[in-house]
Amino acid sequence: MQVEDSQLKAFILDAGLIKKEALLKAEETAKKAKKDLADFLVKEKLLAKEQLIKLQAYILGIPFVNLEKENIPKDILQIIPEPIAKQHNIIPFRKNGKELEVAMLDPKDLQTIEFIRKKSDLKILPRLTNPESIKNVLSQYQKSLEAEFGDLIKKETEIVISPDKKDKETEEDLEKVAEQMPIIKIVDTLLKHAILQQASDIHIEPLEKEVVIRYRIDGILHDTMTLPKKLHSGIIARIKVLSNLKLDEHRLPQDGRFNIESKDYKISFRISMLPVYDGEKAVLRLLPEDTKGLTLENLGFRDKALEKVHRNIKKPNGMILATGPTGCGKTTTLYTIMDILNEPGVNISTVEDPVEYRMERINQTQVKPRIGLTFANGLRALVRQDPDIIMVGEIRDNETAGLAINAALTGHLVFSTLHTNSAAGSFSRLIDMKVEPFLISSTANLIIAQRLVRKLYPETKEKYKLSPDEIKSLGKEINLEKILQILKDEKVITPKDDWNSIEFYKPGKSDDCPDGYKGRIGIHEVLEVNEAIQNIIIKEAPTSEIETQAKKDGMLTMLEDGFIKAVQGITSIEEILRVTKE
């Protein structure tokens, strides 16, 4: 947190911390280098960081606290969830009645203070602290998780069913296991910490002698906890009870769903059970029910691509497709577009498998193949419901493709997803599904291909320039000359820049963000179907020809969009190459 330079200089001189001549010289050098005076003084070791923070606290009239060696009680820590503590650098450390003292790097962050006040119903007393204190207390959140599990496992004394008797398990036996308090607490703790760490998936994997718990955070799986194998039966039974699955079925896959709601969040869990060699594996997908607040901009759309999307979603009919592999954010993109279009004068209907997010005023239908409610049958029914906009969760076969195309032809705006590697590849995929090329060219308005990349953690990311060896190695994977020209055309670098002068960023590790990444953002290629593209589709030309024409029309590939975001410091080159390799 910064104070005015004039105030800072006056107090430094009054305290005799730096001589006047040295301070004026430092101020002049900092201005030339366009650096903040306070940071410059610390960097040049003219002022100790601790001195600066205490000085700022004194100027602002806010007490300073040092928590570098403090252990905060678990019940105090839990008042502010870990993701909020990390994101806003705010730590609860003392509670007296209805008053909560919080340590912050920026006590002037009134928005965060007000948010915590409303959530906790406590009076918030802000205190200034240093980054080391924040790191120390953030590390205690993970210790809290480990301690919580440790206590639960110690309390766990007897499980009704042991693993070696699983062939004789009855539904009644398993119900007893699922109702045991230690099992309930273990599962509740697993779910709670997954929510707090903003995980997208929980993997519960049985091994020969233990059970491994893994969370997928920002697209990467992390080992979170290892539990004794004797708890496996109980954990799986508890999850089956929550999601209304058959307790005594261990040989066949099962799918289910349940919800958790509190004053802080509302999460839907989608459950998949699969028999594996050492038992049943469970994967739980976390789906936040509240999708409000998402915009195309914070999904990663920019400039011309953003304009193309806005232009095409205003059309009254036609088809917009989101493409890419599983887990690349296709559905989130379509939901965000539907949220933009969701107005009282518009009837939006969907047919999905599964319904991932609940949206108000949108009619959402869940596919149920067992009773004959397929995408095709659901879509047939939807067109008789007087919709303006239809969203089909996925086009998987020629029947669904034909019906979606027909709906687009008859005055509906249709959204759907396809599993293809690129935007241009969507057309050949539809042709493979026996859709006539002239129908595709008449209905397809826009194709969005995307991947998700991890975002660099702003507090620790490090600026660097590529070495000659790195440039040479990079040139073996991508067309450097072409990427350089794109960066210049998009004005993210100057016309004089080359690969030796461009500044990129890499992850910097810290206790509160060990791998240097936090959150994800999309990289996109947005293909708008114009007359030239339509003519190529009708000729059934190869995908490469469509892509060449789209690039002539100004389409950026995902790789090119990724490099723009890498130069902007949003992500790293390594991350872009990781997700764009086919």
JSON list of C-alpha atoms in Angstrom, two decimals, residues 419-556:
[
{"chain": "A", "resi": 419, "resn": "HIS", "atom": "CA", "xyz": [-15.41, -31.68, -30.44]},
{"chain": "A", "resi": 420, "resn": "THR", "atom": "CA", "xyz": [-12.93, -30.41, -33.06]},
{"chain": "A", "resi": 421, "resn": "ASN", "atom": "CA", "xyz": [-9.36, -29.15, -32.78]},
{"chain": "A", "resi": 422, "resn": "SER", "atom": "CA", "xyz": [-9.87, -25.89, -34.67]},
{"chain": "A", "resi": 423, "resn": "ALA", "atom": "CA", "xyz": [-12.61, -23.54, -35.84]},
{"chain": "A", "resi": 424, "resn": "ALA", "atom": "CA", "xyz": [-12.08, -24.44, -39.51]},
{"chain": "A", "resi": 425, "resn": "GLY", "atom": "CA", "xyz": [-12.31, -28.16, -38.69]},
{"chain": "A", "resi": 426, "resn": "SER", "atom": "CA", "xyz": [-15.96, -27.79, -37.64]},
{"chain": "A", "resi": 427, "resn": "PHE", "atom": "CA", "xyz": [-17.22, -27.82, -41.22]},
{"chain": "A", "resi": 428, "resn": "SER", "atom": "CA", "xyz": [-15.60, -31.13, -42.17]},
{"chain": "A", "resi": 429, "resn": "ARG", "atom": "CA", "xyz": [-16.91, -32.60, -38.89]},
{"chain": "A", "resi": 430, "resn": "LEU", "atom": "CA", "xyz": [-20.48, -31.62, -39.83]},
{"chain": "A", "resi": 431, "resn": "ILE", "atom": "CA", "xyz": [-19.99, -32.99, -43.35]},
{"chain": "A", "resi": 432, "resn": "ASP", "atom": "CA", "xyz": [-18.81, -36.27, -41.78]},
{"chain": "A", "resi": 433, "resn": "MET", "atom": "CA", "xyz": [-22.17, -36.30, -39.99]},
{"chain": "A", "resi": 434, "resn": "LYS", "atom": "CA", "xyz": [-23.87, -36.33, -43.41]},
{"chain": "A", "resi": 435, "resn": "VAL", "atom": "CA", "xyz": [-24.98, -32.67, -43.29]},
{"chain": "A", "resi": 436, "resn": "GLU", "atom": "CA", "xyz": [-25.15, -31.18, -46.78]},
{"chain": "A", "resi": 437, "resn": "PRO", "atom": "CA", "xyz": [-22.44, -28.52, -47.38]},
{"chain": "A", "resi": 438, "resn": "PHE", "atom": "CA", "xyz": [-24.94, -26.00, -48.79]},
{"chain": "A", "resi": 439, "resn": "LEU", "atom": "CA", "xyz": [-26.97, -26.26, -45.56]},
{"chain": "A", "resi": 440, "resn": "ILE", "atom": "CA", "xyz": [-23.86, -25.67, -43.44]},
{"chain": "A", "resi": 441, "resn": "SER", "atom": "CA", "xyz": [-22.87, -22.62, -45.50]},
{"chain": "A", "resi": 442, "resn": "SER", "atom": "CA", "xyz": [-26.42, -21.22, -45.21]},
{"chain": "A", "resi": 443, "resn": "THR", "atom": "CA", "xyz": [-26.75, -21.55, -41.45]},
{"chain": "A", "resi": 444, "resn": "ALA", "atom": "CA", "xyz": [-23.30, -21.30, -39.81]},
{"chain": "A", "resi": 445, "resn": "ASN", "atom": "CA", "xyz": [-22.68, -17.73, -38.64]},
{"chain": "A", "resi": 446, "resn": "LEU", "atom": "CA", "xyz": [-19.73, -18.07, -36.28]},
{"chain": "A", "resi": 447, "resn": "ILE", "atom": "CA", "xyz": [-17.33, -20.75, -35.01]},
{"chain": "A", "resi": 448, "resn": "ILE", "atom": "CA", "xyz": [-15.42, -20.21, -31.75]},
{"chain": "A", "resi": 449, "resn": "ALA", "atom": "CA", "xyz": [-12.50, -22.55, -31.04]},
{"chain": "A", "resi": 450, "resn": "GLN", "atom": "CA", "xyz": [-10.85, -22.22, -27.64]},
{"chain": "A", "resi": 451, "resn": "ARG", "atom": "CA", "xyz": [-8.50, -23.57, -24.99]},
{"chain": "A", "resi": 452, "resn": "LEU", "atom": "CA", "xyz": [-7.97, -22.55, -21.38]},
{"chain": "A", "resi": 453, "resn": "VAL", "atom": "CA", "xyz": [-4.56, -21.34, -20.17]},
{"chain": "A", "resi": 454, "resn": "ARG", "atom": "CA", "xyz": [-3.48, -20.66, -16.61]},
{"chain": "A", "resi": 455, "resn": "LYS", "atom": "CA", "xyz": [-3.03, -17.00, -15.68]},
{"chain": "A", "resi": 456, "resn": "LEU", "atom": "CA", "xyz": [0.19, -15.81, -14.08]},
{"chain": "A", "resi": 457, "resn": "TYR", "atom": "CA", "xyz": [-0.15, -14.77, -10.44]},
{"chain": "A", "resi": 458, "resn": "PRO", "atom": "CA", "xyz": [0.28, -10.95, -10.66]},
{"chain": "A", "resi": 459, "resn": "GLU", "atom": "CA", "xyz": [2.05, -10.58, -7.31]},
{"chain": "A", "resi": 460, "resn": "THR", "atom": "CA", "xyz": [4.96, -12.87, -8.20]},
{"chain": "A", "resi": 461, "resn": "LYS", "atom": "CA", "xyz": [5.28, -12.97, -12.01]},
{"chain": "A", "resi": 462, "resn": "GLU", "atom": "CA", "xyz": [8.77, -12.13, -13.28]},
{"chain": "A", "resi": 463, "resn": "LYS", "atom": "CA", "xyz": [9.68, -10.20, -16.40]},
{"chain": "A", "resi": 464, "resn": "TYR", "atom": "CA", "xyz": [12.38, -11.61, -18.71]},
{"chain": "A", "resi": 465, "resn": "LYS", "atom": "CA", "xyz": [13.67, -11.63, -22.29]},
{"chain": "A", "resi": 466, "resn": "LEU", "atom": "CA", "xyz": [14.26, -14.72, -24.42]},
{"chain": "A", "resi": 467, "resn": "SER", "atom": "CA", "xyz": [17.87, -15.85, -24.74]},
{"chain": "A", "resi": 468, "resn": "PRO", "atom": "CA", "xyz": [19.31, -16.71, -28.20]},
{"chain": "A", "resi": 469, "resn": "ASP", "atom": "CA", "xyz": [19.06, -20.42, -27.35]},
{"chain": "A", "resi": 470, "resn": "GLU", "atom": "CA", "xyz": [15.41, -20.04, -26.28]},
{"chain": "A", "resi": 471, "resn": "ILE", "atom": "CA", "xyz": [14.59, -18.16, -29.51]},
{"chain": "A", "resi": 472, "resn": "LYS", "atom": "CA", "xyz": [16.25, -20.89, -31.57]},
{"chain": "A", "resi": 473, "resn": "SER", "atom": "CA", "xyz": [14.36, -23.62, -29.70]},
{"chain": "A", "resi": 474, "resn": "LEU", "atom": "CA", "xyz": [11.06, -21.72, -30.04]},
{"chain": "A", "resi": 475, "resn": "GLY", "atom": "CA", "xyz": [11.66, -21.36, -33.80]},
{"chain": "A", "resi": 476, "resn": "LYS", "atom": "CA", "xyz": [11.56, -25.15, -34.14]},
{"chain": "A", "resi": 477, "resn": "GLU", "atom": "CA", "xyz": [7.98, -25.22, -32.83]},
{"chain": "A", "resi": 478, "resn": "ILE", "atom": "CA", "xyz": [6.37, -22.10, -34.34]},
{"chain": "A", "resi": 479, "resn": "ASN", "atom": "CA", "xyz": [6.75, -19.63, -37.21]},
{"chain": "A", "resi": 480, "resn": "LEU", "atom": "CA", "xyz": [8.56, -16.82, -35.36]},
{"chain": "A", "resi": 481, "resn": "GLU", "atom": "CA", "xyz": [8.42, -14.37, -38.25]},
{"chain": "A", "resi": 482, "resn": "LYS", "atom": "CA", "xyz": [4.66, -14.70, -38.59]},
{"chain": "A", "resi": 483, "resn": "ILE", "atom": "CA", "xyz": [3.99, -14.41, -34.84]},
{"chain": "A", "resi": 484, "resn": "LEU", "atom": "CA", "xyz": [6.22, -11.32, -34.66]},
{"chain": "A", "resi": 485, "resn": "GLN", "atom": "CA", "xyz": [4.26, -9.65, -37.46]},
{"chain": "A", "resi": 486, "resn": "ILE", "atom": "CA", "xyz": [0.95, -10.45, -35.71]},
{"chain": "A", "resi": 487, "resn": "LEU", "atom": "CA", "xyz": [2.22, -8.88, -32.48]},
{"chain": "A", "resi": 488, "resn": "LYS", "atom": "CA", "xyz": [3.16, -5.73, -34.41]},
{"chain": "A", "resi": 489, "resn": "ASP", "atom": "CA", "xyz": [-0.15, -5.64, -36.30]},
{"chain": "A", "resi": 490, "resn": "GLU", "atom": "CA", "xyz": [-2.06, -5.96, -33.03]},
{"chain": "A", "resi": 491, "resn": "LYS", "atom": "CA", "xyz": [0.10, -3.15, -31.56]},
{"chain": "A", "resi": 492, "resn": "VAL", "atom": "CA", "xyz": [1.17, -5.07, -28.47]},
{"chain": "A", "resi": 493, "resn": "ILE", "atom": "CA", "xyz": [4.81, -4.38, -29.42]},
{"chain": "A", "resi": 494, "resn": "THR", "atom": "CA", "xyz": [6.42, -1.53, -31.35]},
{"chain": "A", "resi": 495, "resn": "PRO", "atom": "CA", "xyz": [7.40, -1.79, -35.05]},
{"chain": "A", "resi": 496, "resn": "LYS", "atom": "CA", "xyz": [11.09, -1.77, -33.99]},
{"chain": "A", "resi": 497, "resn": "ASP", "atom": "CA", "xyz": [10.80, -4.72, -31.59]},
{"chain": "A", "resi": 498, "resn": "ASP", "atom": "CA", "xyz": [12.26, -8.13, -32.36]},
{"chain": "A", "resi": 499, "resn": "TRP", "atom": "CA", "xyz": [12.49, -11.43, -30.48]},
{"chain": "A", "resi": 500, "resn": "ASN", "atom": "CA", "xyz": [15.55, -10.20, -28.59]},
{"chain": "A", "resi": 501, "resn": "SER", "atom": "CA", "xyz": [13.80, -7.11, -27.21]},
{"chain": "A", "resi": 502, "resn": "ILE", "atom": "CA", "xyz": [10.27, -8.34, -26.43]},
{"chain": "A", "resi": 503, "resn": "GLU", "atom": "CA", "xyz": [9.57, -8.70, -22.70]},
{"chain": "A", "resi": 504, "resn": "PHE", "atom": "CA", "xyz": [7.68, -11.80, -21.59]},
{"chain": "A", "resi": 505, "resn": "TYR", "atom": "CA", "xyz": [6.71, -13.05, -18.12]},
{"chain": "A", "resi": 506, "resn": "LYS", "atom": "CA", "xyz": [7.27, -16.30, -16.25]},
{"chain": "A", "resi": 507, "resn": "PRO", "atom": "CA", "xyz": [5.75, -17.62, -13.01]},
{"chain": "A", "resi": 508, "resn": "GLY", "atom": "CA", "xyz": [7.38, -16.62, -9.76]},
{"chain": "A", "resi": 509, "resn": "LYS", "atom": "CA", "xyz": [6.88, -19.05, -6.92]},
{"chain": "A", "resi": 510, "resn": "SER", "atom": "CA", "xyz": [5.67, -18.09, -3.45]},
{"chain": "A", "resi": 511, "resn": "ASP", "atom": "CA", "xyz": [4.14, -19.77, -0.41]},
{"chain": "A", "resi": 512, "resn": "ASP", "atom": "CA", "xyz": [0.64, -18.56, -1.24]},
{"chain": "A", "resi": 513, "resn": "CYS", "atom": "CA", "xyz": [0.92, -19.53, -4.94]},
{"chain": "A", "resi": 514, "resn": "PRO", "atom": "CA", "xyz": [3.48, -22.36, -5.27]},
{"chain": "A", "resi": 515, "resn": "ASP", "atom": "CA", "xyz": [3.35, -22.80, -9.05]},
{"chain": "A", "resi": 516, "resn": "GLY", "atom": "CA", "xyz": [3.01, -19.10, -9.91]},
{"chain": "A", "resi": 517, "resn": "TYR", "atom": "CA", "xyz": [-0.39, -19.42, -11.61]},
{"chain": "A", "resi": 518, "resn": "LYS", "atom": "CA", "xyz": [-3.85, -18.43, -10.37]},
{"chain": "A", "resi": 519, "resn": "GLY", "atom": "CA", "xyz": [-7.06, -18.75, -12.38]},
{"chain": "A", "resi": 520, "resn": "ARG", "atom": "CA", "xyz": [-7.58, -19.46, -16.08]},
{"chain": "A", "resi": 521, "resn": "ILE", "atom": "CA", "xyz": [-8.50, -17.51, -19.19]},
{"chain": "A", "resi": 522, "resn": "GLY", "atom": "CA", "xyz": [-9.42, -18.50, -22.73]},
{"chain": "A", "resi": 523, "resn": "ILE", "atom": "CA", "xyz": [-7.40, -18.20, -25.90]},
{"chain": "A", "resi": 524, "resn": "HIS", "atom": "CA", "xyz": [-9.63, -18.17, -28.96]},
{"chain": "A", "resi": 525, "resn": "GLU", "atom": "CA", "xyz": [-9.89, -18.26, -32.71]},
{"chain": "A", "resi": 526, "resn": "VAL", "atom": "CA", "xyz": [-13.16, -16.77, -33.95]},
{"chain": "A", "resi": 527, "resn": "LEU", "atom": "CA", "xyz": [-14.14, -17.66, -37.51]},
{"chain": "A", "resi": 528, "resn": "GLU", "atom": "CA", "xyz": [-16.91, -15.54, -39.02]},
{"chain": "A", "resi": 529, "resn": "VAL", "atom": "CA", "xyz": [-18.59, -17.18, -42.01]},
{"chain": "A", "resi": 530, "resn": "ASN", "atom": "CA", "xyz": [-18.66, -14.71, -44.93]},
{"chain": "A", "resi": 531, "resn": "GLU", "atom": "CA", "xyz": [-19.34, -15.22, -48.64]},
{"chain": "A", "resi": 532, "resn": "ALA", "atom": "CA", "xyz": [-15.79, -16.39, -49.40]},
{"chain": "A", "resi": 533, "resn": "ILE", "atom": "CA", "xyz": [-15.94, -19.02, -46.63]},
{"chain": "A", "resi": 534, "resn": "GLN", "atom": "CA", "xyz": [-19.42, -20.13, -47.79]},
{"chain": "A", "resi": 535, "resn": "ASN", "atom": "CA", "xyz": [-18.11, -20.77, -51.32]},
{"chain": "A", "resi": 536, "resn": "ILE", "atom": "CA", "xyz": [-15.24, -22.89, -49.97]},
{"chain": "A", "resi": 537, "resn": "ILE", "atom": "CA", "xyz": [-17.62, -24.94, -47.77]},
{"chain": "A", "resi": 538, "resn": "ILE", "atom": "CA", "xyz": [-19.95, -25.65, -50.72]},
{"chain": "A", "resi": 539, "resn": "LYS", "atom": "CA", "xyz": [-16.96, -26.96, -52.73]},
{"chain": "A", "resi": 540, "resn": "GLU", "atom": "CA", "xyz": [-16.13, -29.32, -49.79]},
{"chain": "A", "resi": 541, "resn": "ALA", "atom": "CA", "xyz": [-12.60, -27.93, -49.85]},
{"chain": "A", "resi": 542, "resn": "PRO", "atom": "CA", "xyz": [-10.11, -29.19, -47.22]},
{"chain": "A", "resi": 543, "resn": "THR", "atom": "CA", "xyz": [-9.93, -27.58, -43.77]},
{"chain": "A", "resi": 544, "resn": "SER", "atom": "CA", "xyz": [-6.58, -25.97, -44.62]},
{"chain": "A", "resi": 545, "resn": "GLU", "atom": "CA", "xyz": [-8.19, -23.91, -47.39]},
{"chain": "A", "resi": 546, "resn": "ILE", "atom": "CA", "xyz": [-10.94, -22.65, -45.07]},
{"chain": "A", "resi": 547, "resn": "GLU", "atom": "CA", "xyz": [-8.33, -21.73, -42.45]},
{"chain": "A", "resi": 548, "resn": "THR", "atom": "CA", "xyz": [-6.19, -19.88, -45.02]},
{"chain": "A", "resi": 549, "resn": "GLN", "atom": "CA", "xyz": [-9.19, -17.80, -46.13]},
{"chain": "A", "resi": 550, "resn": "ALA", "atom": "CA", "xyz": [-10.21, -17.09, -42.52]},
{"chain": "A", "resi": 551, "resn": "LYS", "atom": "CA", "xyz": [-6.71, -15.80, -41.76]},
{"chain": "A", "resi": 552, "resn": "LYS", "atom": "CA", "xyz": [-6.90, -13.53, -44.82]},
{"chain": "A", "resi": 553, "resn": "ASP", "atom": "CA", "xyz": [-10.15, -12.20, -43.35]},
{"chain": "A", "resi": 554, "resn": "GLY", "atom": "CA", "xyz": [-8.36, -11.34, -40.09]},
{"chain": "A", "resi": 555, "resn": "MET", "atom": "CA", "xyz": [-8.86, -14.43, -37.92]},
{"chain": "A", "resi": 556, "resn": "LEU", "atom": "CA", "xyz": [-6.18, -14.95, -35.28]}
]
